[in-house]
């Protein structure tokens, strides 16, 4: 018995996902400079012209890549558990989940890091999209810090904005070191040390 044929909407969604996945693979394996539109469409196995059709431009595709990584992170790693946790526990979960996932699947983190570096150089047109994603992470940390101050799990003199930048820096710093030299240190030990340092530093 033949399988159900995909609807036009399902085929469209599948081709968009194929393009996003292909872009992530190329960036992770070969670097941003290899992500020509023709190369992406070939890797995705789709017809020519679909990058423009679905995303408007290569820049639009890169923004979709960032959005996909962000959405995947929320659904697969945090699973919205932090919404019901005290502020400090939410931050602890965020750090632990992010660095644990880095060891299991470094591709999303590598893609974000490559695009972040390119956005301050030759890929300046992507800078706003990258800045938005970084601001979203800082905003989450700020919310959890404010919540922690209010629920008593975080010391009252903690600066939400400054601390949010610091926490994002920890994640990016560990990520950079791991991607450059994955065999140079124990990621699990670094994860535990980072979480312990932050928790002990924020606890009243």
Short mmCIF file of C-alpha atoms in Angstrom, two decimals:
data_model
loop_
_atom_site.label_atom_id
_atom_site.label_comp_id
_atom_site.label_asym_id
_atom_site.label_seq_id
_atom_site.Cartn_x
_atom_site.Cartn_y
_atom_site.Cartn_z
CA UNK A 1 0.00 0.00 0.00
CA UNK A 2 1.46 3.36 -1.02
CA UNK A 3 2.24 5.84 1.70
CA UNK A 4 0.32 9.06 2.11
CA UNK A 5 1.48 11.81 -0.20
CA UNK A 6 2.76 14.94 1.47
CA UNK A 7 0.71 18.08 1.17
CA UNK A 8 2.20 21.16 -0.46
CA UNK A 9 2.68 22.71 2.97
CA UNK A 10 4.46 19.63 4.27
CA UNK A 11 6.74 19.53 1.22
CA UNK A 12 7.52 23.20 1.72
CA UNK A 13 8.36 22.66 5.39
CA UNK A 14 10.53 19.67 4.50
CA UNK A 15 12.53 21.60 1.92
CA UNK A 16 13.04 24.51 4.33
CA UNK A 17 14.27 22.12 7.01
CA UNK A 18 16.57 20.42 4.50
CA UNK A 19 18.11 23.77 3.60
CA UNK A 20 18.61 24.76 7.24
CA UNK A 21 20.15 21.37 8.10
CA UNK A 22 22.44 21.49 5.06
CA UNK A 23 23.59 24.98 5.97
CA UNK A 24 24.43 23.89 9.51
CA UNK A 25 26.42 20.89 8.26
CA UNK A 26 28.43 22.98 5.83
CA UNK A 27 29.19 25.70 8.37
CA UNK A 28 30.26 23.14 10.98
CA UNK A 29 32.37 21.03 8.59
CA UNK A 30 33.74 23.55 6.11
CA UNK A 31 33.20 27.05 7.49
CA UNK A 32 30.97 29.91 6.49
CA UNK A 33 32.83 30.71 3.26
CA UNK A 34 31.69 27.40 1.78
CA UNK A 35 28.01 28.25 2.23
CA UNK A 36 27.26 29.45 -1.27
CA UNK A 37 23.62 29.25 -2.27
CA UNK A 38 24.44 26.67 -4.93
CA UNK A 39 26.42 24.55 -2.46
CA UNK A 40 23.63 24.66 0.13
CA UNK A 41 20.97 23.65 -2.38
CA UNK A 42 23.16 20.81 -3.65
CA UNK A 43 23.83 19.54 -0.12
CA UNK A 44 20.13 19.77 0.73
CA UNK A 45 19.12 17.94 -2.43
CA UNK A 46 16.58 20.56 -3.46
CA UNK A 47 15.89 22.49 -6.64
CA UNK A 48 17.72 25.66 -7.51
CA UNK A 49 16.02 28.84 -6.42
CA UNK A 50 14.51 27.47 -3.22
CA UNK A 51 16.78 29.47 -0.90
CA UNK A 52 15.36 32.67 -2.37
CA UNK A 53 11.83 31.27 -2.48
CA UNK A 54 11.75 30.19 1.16
CA UNK A 55 14.05 32.70 2.85
CA UNK A 56 14.32 35.66 0.49
CA UNK A 57 18.10 35.67 0.55
CA UNK A 58 21.14 33.92 1.97
CA UNK A 59 20.99 36.32 4.93
CA UNK A 60 17.41 35.25 5.56
CA UNK A 61 18.53 31.64 5.56
CA UNK A 62 21.27 32.38 8.11
CA UNK A 63 18.73 34.10 10.33
CA UNK A 64 16.51 31.02 10.03
CA UNK A 65 19.46 28.86 11.07
CA UNK A 66 19.90 30.93 14.24
CA UNK A 67 16.19 30.77 14.99
CA UNK A 68 16.12 26.99 14.46
CA UNK A 69 19.03 26.47 16.84
CA UNK A 70 17.37 28.68 19.41
CA UNK A 71 14.01 26.91 19.15
CA UNK A 72 15.66 23.49 19.26
CA UNK A 73 17.60 24.46 22.36
CA UNK A 74 14.48 25.52 24.20
CA UNK A 75 12.50 22.39 23.29
CA UNK A 76 15.21 19.74 23.56
CA UNK A 77 17.41 20.97 26.40
CA UNK A 78 15.50 23.21 28.76
CA UNK A 79 12.06 21.76 27.94
CA UNK A 80 10.67 24.76 29.77
CA UNK A 81 11.44 23.14 33.12
CA UNK A 82 13.04 26.34 34.32
CA UNK A 83 9.66 28.10 34.32
CA UNK A 84 8.67 26.37 37.55
CA UNK A 85 12.02 26.59 39.34
CA UNK A 86 13.40 29.16 41.77
CA UNK A 87 15.74 31.64 40.08
CA UNK A 88 19.05 30.11 41.12
CA UNK A 89 17.95 26.59 40.20
CA UNK A 90 16.83 27.83 36.77
CA UNK A 91 20.28 29.31 36.14
CA UNK A 92 21.94 26.13 37.37
CA UNK A 93 19.82 24.07 34.97
CA UNK A 94 20.58 26.41 32.08
CA UNK A 95 24.35 26.19 32.56
CA UNK A 96 24.36 22.45 33.17
CA UNK A 97 22.08 21.70 30.20
CA UNK A 98 23.97 23.94 27.78
CA UNK A 99 27.39 22.51 28.57
CA UNK A 100 26.10 18.93 28.70
CA UNK A 101 24.58 19.33 25.25
CA UNK A 102 27.84 20.83 23.99
CA UNK A 103 29.59 17.53 24.71
CA UNK A 104 26.87 15.44 23.06
CA UNK A 105 26.21 17.59 20.01
CA UNK A 106 28.65 20.47 19.41
CA UNK A 107 27.34 21.36 15.93
CA UNK A 108 24.71 23.96 16.96
CA UNK A 109 27.16 25.74 19.27
CA UNK A 110 29.83 25.69 16.55
CA UNK A 111 27.45 27.16 14.00
CA UNK A 112 26.45 29.98 16.33
CA UNK A 113 30.09 30.72 17.18
CA UNK A 114 31.14 30.79 13.52
CA UNK A 115 28.27 33.11 12.59
CA UNK A 116 28.98 35.35 15.61
CA UNK A 117 32.59 35.79 14.54
CA UNK A 118 31.61 36.40 10.93
CA UNK A 119 29.00 38.95 11.98
CA UNK A 120 31.71 41.28 13.32
CA UNK A 121 33.73 40.89 10.12
CA UNK A 122 32.69 40.10 6.58
CA UNK A 123 29.13 39.17 7.56
CA UNK A 124 28.15 42.50 9.08
CA UNK A 125 24.63 42.20 7.61
CA UNK A 126 23.95 39.36 10.07
CA UNK A 127 25.08 41.35 13.09
CA UNK A 128 21.60 42.47 14.12
CA UNK A 129 20.22 38.94 14.04
CA UNK A 130 23.15 37.69 16.11
CA UNK A 131 22.82 40.59 18.53
CA UNK A 132 19.14 39.73 18.97
CA UNK A 133 19.93 36.11 19.82
CA UNK A 134 22.58 37.13 22.35
CA UNK A 135 20.21 39.67 23.88
CA UNK A 136 17.56 36.96 24.24
CA UNK A 137 19.96 34.82 26.27
CA UNK A 138 20.93 37.77 28.45
CA UNK A 139 17.26 38.55 28.93
CA UNK A 140 16.53 35.04 30.16
CA UNK A 141 19.38 35.21 32.65
CA UNK A 142 18.20 38.62 33.83
CA UNK A 143 14.68 37.29 34.44
CA UNK A 144 15.97 34.35 36.45
CA UNK A 145 18.29 36.58 38.49
CA UNK A 146 15.44 38.96 39.33
CA UNK A 147 13.26 35.96 40.22
CA UNK A 148 16.03 34.57 42.41
CA UNK A 149 16.43 37.85 44.26
CA UNK A 150 12.68 37.95 44.85
CA UNK A 151 12.42 34.32 45.99
CA UNK A 152 15.53 34.55 48.17
CA UNK A 153 17.70 32.04 46.29
CA UNK A 154 20.03 34.79 44.93
CA UNK A 155 21.69 37.46 47.03
CA UNK A 156 19.97 40.82 46.99
CA UNK A 157 22.93 42.89 45.76
CA UNK A 158 23.38 40.90 42.53
CA UNK A 159 23.22 43.09 39.40
CA UNK A 160 20.90 41.32 36.92
CA UNK A 161 22.23 42.96 33.77
CA UNK A 162 25.91 42.69 34.60
CA UNK A 163 25.58 39.15 35.89
CA UNK A 164 23.67 38.12 32.75
CA UNK A 165 26.58 39.25 30.57
CA UNK A 166 29.00 37.36 32.83
CA UNK A 167 26.96 34.14 32.64
CA UNK A 168 26.76 34.33 28.85
CA UNK A 169 30.51 34.88 28.79
CA UNK A 170 31.07 31.68 30.76
CA UNK A 171 29.07 29.65 28.25
CA UNK A 172 30.73 31.21 25.20
CA UNK A 173 34.19 30.96 26.72
CA UNK A 174 33.91 27.27 27.56
CA UNK A 175 32.34 26.62 24.16
CA UNK A 176 35.19 28.35 22.31
CA UNK A 177 37.86 26.43 24.18
CA UNK A 178 36.09 23.11 23.63
CA UNK A 179 35.57 23.66 19.91
CA UNK A 180 39.18 24.74 19.36
CA UNK A 181 40.75 22.07 21.57
CA UNK A 182 38.23 19.34 22.48
CA UNK A 183 40.93 17.01 23.78
CA UNK A 184 42.74 19.68 25.75
CA UNK A 185 40.58 19.54 28.86
CA UNK A 186 37.80 17.63 30.56
CA UNK A 187 34.53 19.28 29.52
CA UNK A 188 32.57 17.49 32.23
CA UNK A 189 34.92 18.82 34.90
CA UNK A 190 34.71 22.31 33.41
CA UNK A 191 30.91 22.08 33.41
CA UNK A 192 30.81 21.10 37.07
CA UNK A 193 33.30 23.83 38.01
CA UNK A 194 31.37 26.50 36.11
CA UNK A 195 28.04 25.53 37.67
CA UNK A 196 29.52 25.33 41.17
CA UNK A 197 31.27 28.68 40.84
CA UNK A 198 28.15 30.47 39.65
CA UNK A 199 25.82 28.89 42.20
CA UNK A 200 28.17 29.60 45.09
CA UNK A 201 28.77 33.15 43.85
CA UNK A 202 25.08 34.00 43.60
CA UNK A 203 23.77 32.20 46.66
CA UNK A 204 23.00 34.51 49.64
#
